[in-house]
Amino acid sequence: MNPLTGVRVVLLAGAGPAPFAGMLLRDLGAEIVRVDRPGSGAGVSGLPSHLDSRSRGVRSVVADLKTDEGRDTVRQLASTADVFVDPYRPGVVERLGLGPAVLCAGHPPLVYVHMTGWGHDGAWAQRAGHDINYLAVAGALYPTGPADRPPLPPLNLLADFGAGGTYLVMGVLAALLERTRTGRGTVLDVAMTDAVASLTTLLHDMRAAGLWTHGRESNIFDGGAPFYRTYRTADGGFMAVGAIEPAFHSALLAALGIDPAGWPQHDRDRWPGQRDELARIFATRTRADWELVFAEVDACVTPVLTPGEAPHHPALASRGTFTDRDGCPVPGPWRAAR
């Protein structure tokens, strides 16, 4: 299914969420034209283009935006585009004469997207930042990691990709749908901090209901709950336990030989002792042993795979989630319909 076939996206080269969003839009069928700086010699994030999956199917156009000729090239590309993505700090494209006031005036159906960290306006609009900073200020970083250690960044998956890139795509799809009714494009301001805050909606609802405490590693999703965390195995591997619902929790206890009568699930005072006991039990066998134990047990217990192991797991291999590129497995194009 290629629902965006015929849609052209012009993307100014940049790091982080914008190229990821371009990859998703390309996976949905859009044509992606990336404007690269002269002499860059590499794809985004320093990866050679042939090793950067976010560049797959992307057509590169080199333009020096410091010159009139380069800026004219971008204006010409935008004049036939459906979507234009600006990944720079607020004000940069405007100073170059490539802002929405110029590009949309000459091409009203254009959907113009500002991809920013702190927003195109606001008190911190001009500040630099990266994934970890947006998580920190949005309140999503503090709850992560063990209680006796500093918060751990979840790679750069959350603000850059889970929030920024994905929310950018969602905004573009909504704008394109609106354009089918009005015939006109719009200007979007996709701020990673705003998107991360949106992702924390459930956390704030739980706080309001008294179901989430301020203490780290003391709640259901932050590793505090013994039935929702990881445990080390005898061979140094890990198992992930996500037995939230009562039926799954009962199946977990049964598989581990634990008497449920003395194991209340939601007694938080008992959680530290239960975590210690589960840690002791999981440490008695290898990861492979535990995979066999839970192979036919529906308890939401899975192995924690390395990135190198993940492509070969039956759950992913059977769906063709990964593909081969020069002998190395990489995630293939995302497909909603199969």
mmCIF file of C-alpha atoms in Angstrom:
data_model
loop_
_atom_site.group_PDB
_atom_site.id
_atom_site.type_symbol
_atom_site.label_atom_id
_atom_site.label_comp_id
_atom_site.label_asym_id
_atom_site.label_seq_id
_atom_site.Cartn_x
_atom_site.Cartn_y
_atom_site.Cartn_z
ATOM 1 C CA MET A 1 0.000 0.000 0.000
ATOM 2 C CA ASN A 2 1.459 3.351 -1.081
ATOM 3 C CA PRO A 3 -1.141 5.960 -0.106
ATOM 4 C CA LEU A 4 1.276 8.881 -0.644
ATOM 5 C CA THR A 5 2.213 7.997 -4.198
ATOM 6 C CA GLY A 6 2.416 11.246 -6.133
ATOM 7 C CA VAL A 7 3.201 13.349 -3.055
ATOM 8 C CA ARG A 8 6.519 15.197 -3.287
ATOM 9 C CA VAL A 9 8.387 16.187 -0.124
ATOM 10 C CA VAL A 10 11.326 18.600 -0.194
ATOM 11 C CA LEU A 11 13.489 18.141 2.864
ATOM 12 C CA LEU A 12 16.363 20.403 3.868
ATOM 13 C CA ALA A 13 19.143 18.127 5.115
ATOM 14 C CA GLY A 14 19.487 17.915 8.872
ATOM 15 C CA ALA A 15 20.007 15.480 11.718
ATOM 16 C CA GLY A 16 17.539 13.782 14.024
ATOM 17 C CA PRO A 17 13.796 13.609 13.408
ATOM 18 C CA ALA A 18 13.467 15.227 9.974
ATOM 19 C CA PRO A 19 15.275 12.504 7.979
ATOM 20 C CA PHE A 20 13.460 9.840 10.002
ATOM 21 C CA ALA A 21 10.144 11.459 9.094
ATOM 22 C CA GLY A 22 11.280 11.534 5.483
ATOM 23 C CA MET A 23 11.960 7.808 5.644
ATOM 24 C CA LEU A 24 8.463 7.111 6.977
ATOM 25 C CA LEU A 25 6.857 9.299 4.332
ATOM 26 C CA ARG A 26 8.945 7.516 1.685
ATOM 27 C CA ASP A 27 7.796 4.169 3.064
ATOM 28 C CA LEU A 28 4.232 5.392 2.527
ATOM 29 C CA GLY A 29 4.987 6.159 -1.101
ATOM 30 C CA ALA A 30 6.016 9.820 -1.135
ATOM 31 C CA GLU A 31 8.844 11.096 -3.294
ATOM 32 C CA ILE A 32 11.560 12.598 -1.076
ATOM 33 C CA VAL A 33 13.936 15.223 -2.427
ATOM 34 C CA ARG A 34 16.668 16.130 0.075
ATOM 35 C CA VAL A 35 18.609 19.349 -0.305
ATOM 36 C CA ASP A 36 22.229 18.691 0.714
ATOM 37 C CA ARG A 37 25.027 21.149 1.373
ATOM 38 C CA PRO A 38 27.926 21.186 -1.099
ATOM 39 C CA GLY A 39 30.772 18.899 -0.123
ATOM 40 C CA SER A 40 28.872 17.164 2.661
ATOM 41 C CA GLY A 41 29.915 13.791 1.237
ATOM 42 C CA ALA A 42 27.745 11.875 3.694
ATOM 43 C CA GLY A 43 24.194 11.330 4.684
ATOM 44 C CA VAL A 44 22.616 12.638 7.860
ATOM 45 C CA SER A 45 24.327 11.958 11.183
ATOM 46 C CA GLY A 46 27.654 11.402 9.448
ATOM 47 C CA LEU A 47 26.659 8.044 8.018
ATOM 48 C CA PRO A 48 27.584 7.417 4.378
ATOM 49 C CA SER A 49 24.366 7.647 2.392
ATOM 50 C CA HIS A 50 24.506 4.001 1.317
ATOM 51 C CA LEU A 51 24.544 2.931 4.983
ATOM 52 C CA ASP A 52 21.825 5.308 6.174
ATOM 53 C CA SER A 53 18.435 3.641 5.852
ATOM 54 C CA ARG A 54 16.769 7.015 6.251
ATOM 55 C CA SER A 55 18.221 7.894 2.843
ATOM 56 C CA ARG A 56 16.729 4.937 1.012
ATOM 57 C CA GLY A 57 14.903 6.029 -2.084
ATOM 58 C CA VAL A 58 15.798 9.674 -1.448
ATOM 59 C CA ARG A 59 16.838 11.901 -4.344
ATOM 60 C CA SER A 60 19.644 14.264 -3.366
ATOM 61 C CA VAL A 61 19.949 17.777 -4.770
ATOM 62 C CA VAL A 62 23.035 19.801 -3.829
ATOM 63 C CA ALA A 63 22.444 23.495 -3.216
ATOM 64 C CA ASP A 64 24.485 26.128 -1.401
ATOM 65 C CA LEU A 65 21.902 28.123 0.526
ATOM 66 C CA LYS A 66 24.434 30.905 1.040
ATOM 67 C CA THR A 67 24.211 31.746 -2.657
ATOM 68 C CA ASP A 68 21.407 33.205 -4.742
ATOM 69 C CA GLU A 69 21.657 30.250 -7.102
ATOM 70 C CA GLY A 70 21.264 27.737 -4.278
ATOM 71 C CA ARG A 71 18.283 29.538 -2.805
ATOM 72 C CA ASP A 72 16.668 29.780 -6.236
ATOM 73 C CA THR A 73 17.094 26.017 -6.599
ATOM 74 C CA VAL A 74 15.202 25.457 -3.351
ATOM 75 C CA ARG A 75 12.436 27.856 -4.361
ATOM 76 C CA GLN A 76 12.014 26.019 -7.652
ATOM 77 C CA LEU A 77 11.826 22.671 -5.879
ATOM 78 C CA ALA A 78 9.278 24.025 -3.407
ATOM 79 C CA SER A 79 7.126 25.436 -6.197
ATOM 80 C CA THR A 80 6.182 21.906 -7.289
ATOM 81 C CA ALA A 81 6.263 20.230 -3.872
ATOM 82 C CA ASP A 82 3.413 19.160 -1.650
ATOM 83 C CA VAL A 83 5.432 19.311 1.575
ATOM 84 C CA PHE A 84 8.483 21.350 2.598
ATOM 85 C CA VAL A 85 10.406 20.472 5.780
ATOM 86 C CA ASP A 86 12.637 22.975 7.568
ATOM 87 C CA PRO A 87 14.869 21.320 10.225
ATOM 88 C CA TYR A 88 16.809 24.479 11.188
ATOM 89 C CA ARG A 89 16.564 26.743 14.212
ATOM 90 C CA PRO A 90 13.729 29.284 14.092
ATOM 91 C CA GLY A 91 14.511 32.247 11.882
ATOM 92 C CA VAL A 92 17.198 30.629 9.717
ATOM 93 C CA VAL A 93 15.030 29.913 6.681
ATOM 94 C CA GLU A 94 13.351 33.287 6.978
ATOM 95 C CA ARG A 95 16.742 35.031 6.802
ATOM 96 C CA LEU A 96 17.530 32.959 3.711
ATOM 97 C CA GLY A 97 14.300 34.016 2.034
ATOM 98 C CA LEU A 98 12.954 30.463 2.211
ATOM 99 C CA GLY A 99 10.353 30.862 4.944
ATOM 100 C CA PRO A 100 6.653 30.090 4.581
ATOM 101 C CA ALA A 101 5.796 33.719 3.849
ATOM 102 C CA VAL A 102 7.775 33.352 0.628
ATOM 103 C CA LEU A 103 7.309 29.723 -0.386
ATOM 104 C CA CYS A 104 3.616 29.429 0.509
ATOM 105 C CA ALA A 105 2.771 32.779 -1.077
ATOM 106 C CA GLY A 106 3.991 31.485 -4.415
ATOM 107 C CA HIS A 107 2.504 28.026 -3.924
ATOM 108 C CA PRO A 108 -0.606 28.078 -1.669
ATOM 109 C CA PRO A 109 -1.155 24.276 -1.601
ATOM 110 C CA LEU A 110 2.245 23.790 0.082
ATOM 111 C CA VAL A 111 2.334 22.186 3.523
ATOM 112 C CA TYR A 112 5.253 23.881 5.270
ATOM 113 C CA VAL A 113 6.743 22.156 8.338
ATOM 114 C CA HIS A 114 9.063 23.651 10.936
ATOM 115 C CA MET A 115 10.813 20.804 12.800
ATOM 116 C CA THR A 116 12.139 22.278 16.041
ATOM 117 C CA GLY A 117 13.274 21.278 19.492
ATOM 118 C CA TRP A 118 11.625 23.926 21.646
ATOM 119 C CA GLY A 119 9.095 25.305 19.180
ATOM 120 C CA HIS A 120 9.232 27.986 16.517
ATOM 121 C CA ASP A 121 8.327 30.542 19.172
ATOM 122 C CA GLY A 122 8.375 30.573 22.956
ATOM 123 C CA ALA A 123 10.959 31.406 25.606
ATOM 124 C CA TRP A 124 13.501 28.778 24.538
ATOM 125 C CA ALA A 125 12.957 28.882 20.778
ATOM 126 C CA GLN A 126 16.558 29.877 20.011
ATOM 127 C CA ARG A 127 18.275 27.492 22.403
ATOM 128 C CA ALA A 128 20.248 24.508 21.176
ATOM 129 C CA GLY A 129 19.260 21.047 22.341
ATOM 130 C CA HIS A 130 19.232 17.342 21.661
ATOM 131 C CA ASP A 131 16.955 14.408 22.449
ATOM 132 C CA ILE A 132 18.143 14.160 26.057
ATOM 133 C CA ASN A 133 17.448 17.859 26.693
ATOM 134 C CA TYR A 134 13.907 17.744 25.326
ATOM 135 C CA LEU A 135 13.162 14.653 27.431
ATOM 136 C CA ALA A 136 14.601 16.330 30.500
ATOM 137 C CA VAL A 137 12.524 19.497 30.249
ATOM 138 C CA ALA A 138 9.319 17.685 29.223
ATOM 139 C CA GLY A 139 9.486 15.525 32.360
ATOM 140 C CA ALA A 140 10.041 12.262 30.513
ATOM 141 C CA LEU A 141 13.670 11.661 31.507
ATOM 142 C CA TYR A 142 13.430 11.909 35.284
ATOM 143 C CA PRO A 143 11.456 8.661 35.815
ATOM 144 C CA THR A 144 13.901 6.483 33.861
ATOM 145 C CA GLY A 145 16.591 4.252 35.317
ATOM 146 C CA PRO A 146 17.303 2.829 38.782
ATOM 147 C CA ALA A 147 16.387 4.945 41.792
ATOM 148 C CA ASP A 148 19.972 5.084 43.105
ATOM 149 C CA ARG A 149 21.499 6.266 39.826
ATOM 150 C CA PRO A 150 21.065 9.264 37.507
ATOM 151 C CA PRO A 151 18.288 9.009 34.915
ATOM 152 C CA LEU A 152 19.285 7.054 31.820
ATOM 153 C CA PRO A 153 18.456 8.365 28.331
ATOM 154 C CA PRO A 154 16.475 5.809 26.289
ATOM 155 C CA LEU A 155 18.955 6.116 23.410
ATOM 156 C CA ASN A 156 17.651 8.907 21.170
ATOM 157 C CA LEU A 157 14.507 7.010 20.307
ATOM 158 C CA LEU A 158 11.972 9.034 22.247
ATOM 159 C CA ALA A 159 12.281 12.733 21.387
ATOM 160 C CA ASP A 160 13.989 12.436 17.997
ATOM 161 C CA PHE A 161 11.993 9.582 16.536
ATOM 162 C CA GLY A 162 9.055 8.529 18.721
ATOM 163 C CA ALA A 163 7.983 12.128 19.252
ATOM 164 C CA GLY A 164 9.576 14.469 16.715
ATOM 165 C CA GLY A 165 9.706 12.369 13.564
ATOM 166 C CA THR A 166 6.469 10.498 14.123
ATOM 167 C CA TYR A 167 4.473 13.569 15.150
ATOM 168 C CA LEU A 168 5.852 15.349 12.083
ATOM 169 C CA VAL A 169 4.454 12.611 9.867
ATOM 170 C CA MET A 170 1.120 12.727 11.703
ATOM 171 C CA GLY A 171 0.934 16.489 11.200
ATOM 172 C CA VAL A 172 1.777 16.177 7.514
ATOM 173 C CA LEU A 173 -0.868 13.521 6.940
ATOM 174 C CA ALA A 174 -3.494 15.661 8.707
ATOM 175 C CA ALA A 175 -2.481 18.724 6.683
ATOM 176 C CA LEU A 176 -2.653 16.813 3.407
ATOM 177 C CA LEU A 177 -6.105 15.540 4.349
ATOM 178 C CA GLU A 178 -7.260 19.048 5.187
ATOM 179 C CA ARG A 179 -5.914 20.249 1.845
ATOM 180 C CA THR A 180 -8.239 17.864 0.026
ATOM 181 C CA ARG A 181 -11.135 19.880 1.496
ATOM 182 C CA THR A 182 -9.738 23.422 1.291
ATOM 183 C CA GLY A 183 -7.222 23.244 -1.556
ATOM 184 C CA ARG A 184 -4.732 25.119 0.614
ATOM 185 C CA GLY A 185 -1.716 24.055 2.589
ATOM 186 C CA THR A 186 -0.764 25.115 6.086
ATOM 187 C CA VAL A 187 2.258 25.868 8.259
ATOM 188 C CA LEU A 188 3.110 23.330 10.966
ATOM 189 C CA ASP A 189 5.330 23.847 14.003
ATOM 190 C CA VAL A 190 6.395 20.415 15.249
ATOM 191 C CA ALA A 191 8.328 20.863 18.497
ATOM 192 C CA MET A 192 9.980 17.785 19.967
ATOM 193 C CA THR A 193 9.411 19.015 23.526
ATOM 194 C CA ASP A 194 5.685 19.444 22.879
ATOM 195 C CA ALA A 195 5.508 15.987 21.311
ATOM 196 C CA VAL A 196 7.352 14.368 24.234
ATOM 197 C CA ALA A 197 4.964 16.076 26.654
ATOM 198 C CA SER A 198 2.080 14.628 24.646
ATOM 199 C CA LEU A 199 3.591 11.154 25.046
ATOM 200 C CA THR A 200 3.569 11.574 28.838
ATOM 201 C CA THR A 201 -0.200 12.096 28.981
ATOM 202 C CA LEU A 202 -0.870 8.794 30.779
ATOM 203 C CA LEU A 203 1.816 9.536 33.364
ATOM 204 C CA HIS A 204 0.170 12.842 34.252
ATOM 205 C CA ASP A 205 -3.257 11.240 34.399
ATOM 206 C CA MET A 206 -1.904 8.624 36.781
ATOM 207 C CA ARG A 207 -0.329 11.340 38.938
ATOM 208 C CA ALA A 208 -3.644 13.155 39.117
ATOM 209 C CA ALA A 209 -5.359 9.929 40.177
ATOM 210 C CA GLY A 210 -2.766 9.204 42.859
ATOM 211 C CA LEU A 211 -1.448 6.187 40.958
ATOM 212 C CA TRP A 212 2.028 7.574 40.281
ATOM 213 C CA THR A 213 4.456 8.697 42.961
ATOM 214 C CA HIS A 214 7.329 11.143 42.667
ATOM 215 C CA GLY A 215 9.897 8.548 43.693
ATOM 216 C CA ARG A 216 11.847 6.933 40.866
ATOM 217 C CA GLU A 217 11.676 3.155 40.360
ATOM 218 C CA SER A 218 8.563 3.008 42.520
ATOM 219 C CA ASN A 219 5.773 2.904 39.944
ATOM 220 C CA ILE A 220 4.232 0.406 37.591
ATOM 221 C CA PHE A 221 6.075 1.440 34.419
ATOM 222 C CA ASP A 222 9.400 2.703 35.782
ATOM 223 C CA GLY A 223 10.775 -0.621 37.011
ATOM 224 C CA GLY A 224 9.264 -0.335 40.467
ATOM 225 C CA ALA A 225 6.673 -3.040 39.895
ATOM 226 C CA PRO A 226 8.188 -6.547 40.089
ATOM 227 C CA PHE A 227 5.880 -7.659 37.290
ATOM 228 C CA TYR A 228 7.090 -4.941 34.872
ATOM 229 C CA ARG A 229 10.890 -4.888 34.691
ATOM 230 C CA THR A 230 13.870 -6.873 33.469
ATOM 231 C CA TYR A 231 15.822 -9.590 35.274
ATOM 232 C CA ARG A 232 19.336 -10.918 34.752
ATOM 233 C CA THR A 233 19.735 -14.591 33.907
ATOM 234 C CA ALA A 234 22.493 -17.033 34.871
ATOM 235 C CA ASP A 235 24.444 -16.445 31.661
ATOM 236 C CA GLY A 236 24.346 -12.645 31.842
ATOM 237 C CA GLY A 237 21.319 -12.276 29.601
ATOM 238 C CA PHE A 238 18.033 -10.659 30.544
ATOM 239 C CA MET A 239 14.338 -11.462 30.509
ATOM 240 C CA ALA A 240 11.633 -8.803 30.198
ATOM 241 C CA VAL A 241 8.533 -9.257 32.347
ATOM 242 C CA GLY A 242 5.372 -7.329 31.505
ATOM 243 C CA ALA A 243 2.718 -9.304 33.383
ATOM 244 C CA ILE A 244 0.404 -6.405 34.219
ATOM 245 C CA GLU A 245 -3.050 -7.975 33.851
ATOM 246 C CA PRO A 246 -4.119 -10.458 36.556
ATOM 247 C CA ALA A 247 -4.279 -13.396 34.142
ATOM 248 C CA PHE A 248 -0.737 -12.785 32.935
ATOM 249 C CA HIS A 249 0.469 -12.235 36.487
ATOM 250 C CA SER A 250 -1.044 -15.539 37.574
ATOM 251 C CA ALA A 251 0.600 -17.299 34.623
ATOM 252 C CA LEU A 252 3.952 -15.757 35.573
ATOM 253 C CA LEU A 253 3.721 -16.976 39.152
ATOM 254 C CA ALA A 254 2.641 -20.445 38.052
ATOM 255 C CA ALA A 255 5.562 -20.764 35.620
ATOM 256 C CA LEU A 256 7.987 -19.713 38.356
ATOM 257 C CA GLY A 257 6.451 -22.015 40.992
ATOM 258 C CA ILE A 258 5.316 -19.164 43.239
ATOM 259 C CA ASP A 259 2.252 -19.530 45.461
ATOM 260 C CA PRO A 260 -0.095 -16.660 44.512
ATOM 261 C CA ALA A 261 -1.689 -16.687 47.967
ATOM 262 C CA GLY A 262 1.390 -15.033 49.427
ATOM 263 C CA TRP A 263 2.114 -12.795 46.483
ATOM 264 C CA PRO A 264 -0.321 -9.841 46.241
ATOM 265 C CA GLN A 265 0.268 -8.033 42.977
ATOM 266 C CA HIS A 266 -0.459 -4.421 43.911
ATOM 267 C CA ASP A 267 0.822 -4.194 47.480
ATOM 268 C CA ARG A 268 3.578 -1.644 46.919
ATOM 269 C CA ASP A 269 5.090 -2.337 50.325
ATOM 270 C CA ARG A 270 5.778 -5.871 49.105
ATOM 271 C CA TRP A 271 7.297 -4.849 45.785
ATOM 272 C CA PRO A 272 10.949 -4.549 46.908
ATOM 273 C CA GLY A 273 10.912 -8.066 48.379
ATOM 274 C CA GLN A 274 9.126 -9.455 45.338
ATOM 275 C CA ARG A 275 11.656 -7.857 42.999
ATOM 276 C CA ASP A 276 14.492 -9.444 44.973
ATOM 277 C CA GLU A 277 12.840 -12.858 44.863
ATOM 278 C CA LEU A 278 12.181 -12.708 41.134
ATOM 279 C CA ALA A 279 15.757 -11.589 40.574
ATOM 280 C CA ARG A 280 16.965 -14.601 42.551
ATOM 281 C CA ILE A 281 14.770 -17.006 40.588
ATOM 282 C CA PHE A 282 15.678 -15.679 37.137
ATOM 283 C CA ALA A 283 19.366 -15.807 38.025
ATOM 284 C CA THR A 284 19.160 -19.598 38.464
ATOM 285 C CA ARG A 285 18.777 -20.360 34.735
ATOM 286 C CA THR A 286 20.117 -19.128 31.420
ATOM 287 C CA ARG A 287 18.133 -16.917 29.113
ATOM 288 C CA ALA A 288 17.658 -19.820 26.717
ATOM 289 C CA ASP A 289 16.260 -21.932 29.554
ATOM 290 C CA TRP A 290 13.747 -19.238 30.448
ATOM 291 C CA GLU A 291 12.769 -18.832 26.808
ATOM 292 C CA LEU A 292 11.813 -22.508 26.804
ATOM 293 C CA VAL A 293 9.894 -22.150 30.067
ATOM 294 C CA PHE A 294 7.799 -19.292 28.698
ATOM 295 C CA ALA A 295 7.586 -20.474 25.095
ATOM 296 C CA GLU A 296 4.039 -21.739 25.585
ATOM 297 C CA VAL A 297 3.092 -19.594 28.597
ATOM 298 C CA ASP A 298 1.061 -16.470 27.834
ATOM 299 C CA ALA A 299 2.545 -14.308 30.589
ATOM 300 C CA CYS A 300 4.117 -11.434 28.627
ATOM 301 C CA VAL A 301 7.643 -12.661 29.360
ATOM 302 C CA THR A 302 10.208 -12.350 26.572
ATOM 303 C CA PRO A 303 13.971 -12.408 26.105
ATOM 304 C CA VAL A 304 15.801 -9.087 25.933
ATOM 305 C CA LEU A 305 17.491 -9.346 22.552
ATOM 306 C CA THR A 306 20.508 -7.422 21.343
ATOM 307 C CA PRO A 307 20.099 -5.404 18.134
ATOM 308 C CA GLY A 308 22.075 -8.121 16.379
ATOM 309 C CA GLU A 309 19.766 -10.869 17.607
ATOM 310 C CA ALA A 310 16.455 -9.122 16.946
ATOM 311 C CA PRO A 311 16.311 -9.678 13.144
ATOM 312 C CA HIS A 312 16.517 -13.445 13.625
ATOM 313 C CA HIS A 313 13.744 -13.802 16.192
ATOM 314 C CA PRO A 314 10.764 -15.726 14.746
ATOM 315 C CA ALA A 315 8.321 -12.943 15.633
ATOM 316 C CA LEU A 316 10.182 -10.560 13.320
ATOM 317 C CA ALA A 317 11.689 -12.952 10.801
ATOM 318 C CA SER A 318 8.277 -14.407 9.977
ATOM 319 C CA ARG A 319 6.987 -10.931 9.099
ATOM 320 C CA GLY A 320 10.009 -9.798 7.132
ATOM 321 C CA THR A 321 10.492 -6.875 9.493
ATOM 322 C CA PHE A 322 14.195 -6.756 8.655
ATOM 323 C CA THR A 323 15.777 -6.957 5.243
ATOM 324 C CA ASP A 324 19.298 -7.720 4.058
ATOM 325 C CA ARG A 325 21.629 -4.989 2.887
ATOM 326 C CA ASP A 326 25.063 -6.112 1.782
ATOM 327 C CA GLY A 327 24.958 -9.008 4.216
ATOM 328 C CA CYS A 328 23.759 -6.922 7.161
ATOM 329 C CA PRO A 329 20.175 -6.966 8.450
ATOM 330 C CA VAL A 330 18.440 -3.582 8.630
ATOM 331 C CA PRO A 331 14.804 -2.664 9.283
ATOM 332 C CA GLY A 332 12.875 -2.732 6.034
ATOM 333 C CA PRO A 333 10.307 -0.190 4.879
ATOM 334 C CA TRP A 334 7.450 0.199 7.314
ATOM 335 C CA ARG A 335 4.192 -1.289 6.061
ATOM 336 C CA ALA A 336 0.800 -0.938 7.694
ATOM 337 C CA ALA A 337 -0.887 -3.303 5.228
ATOM 338 C CA ARG A 338 0.662 -6.628 4.247
#
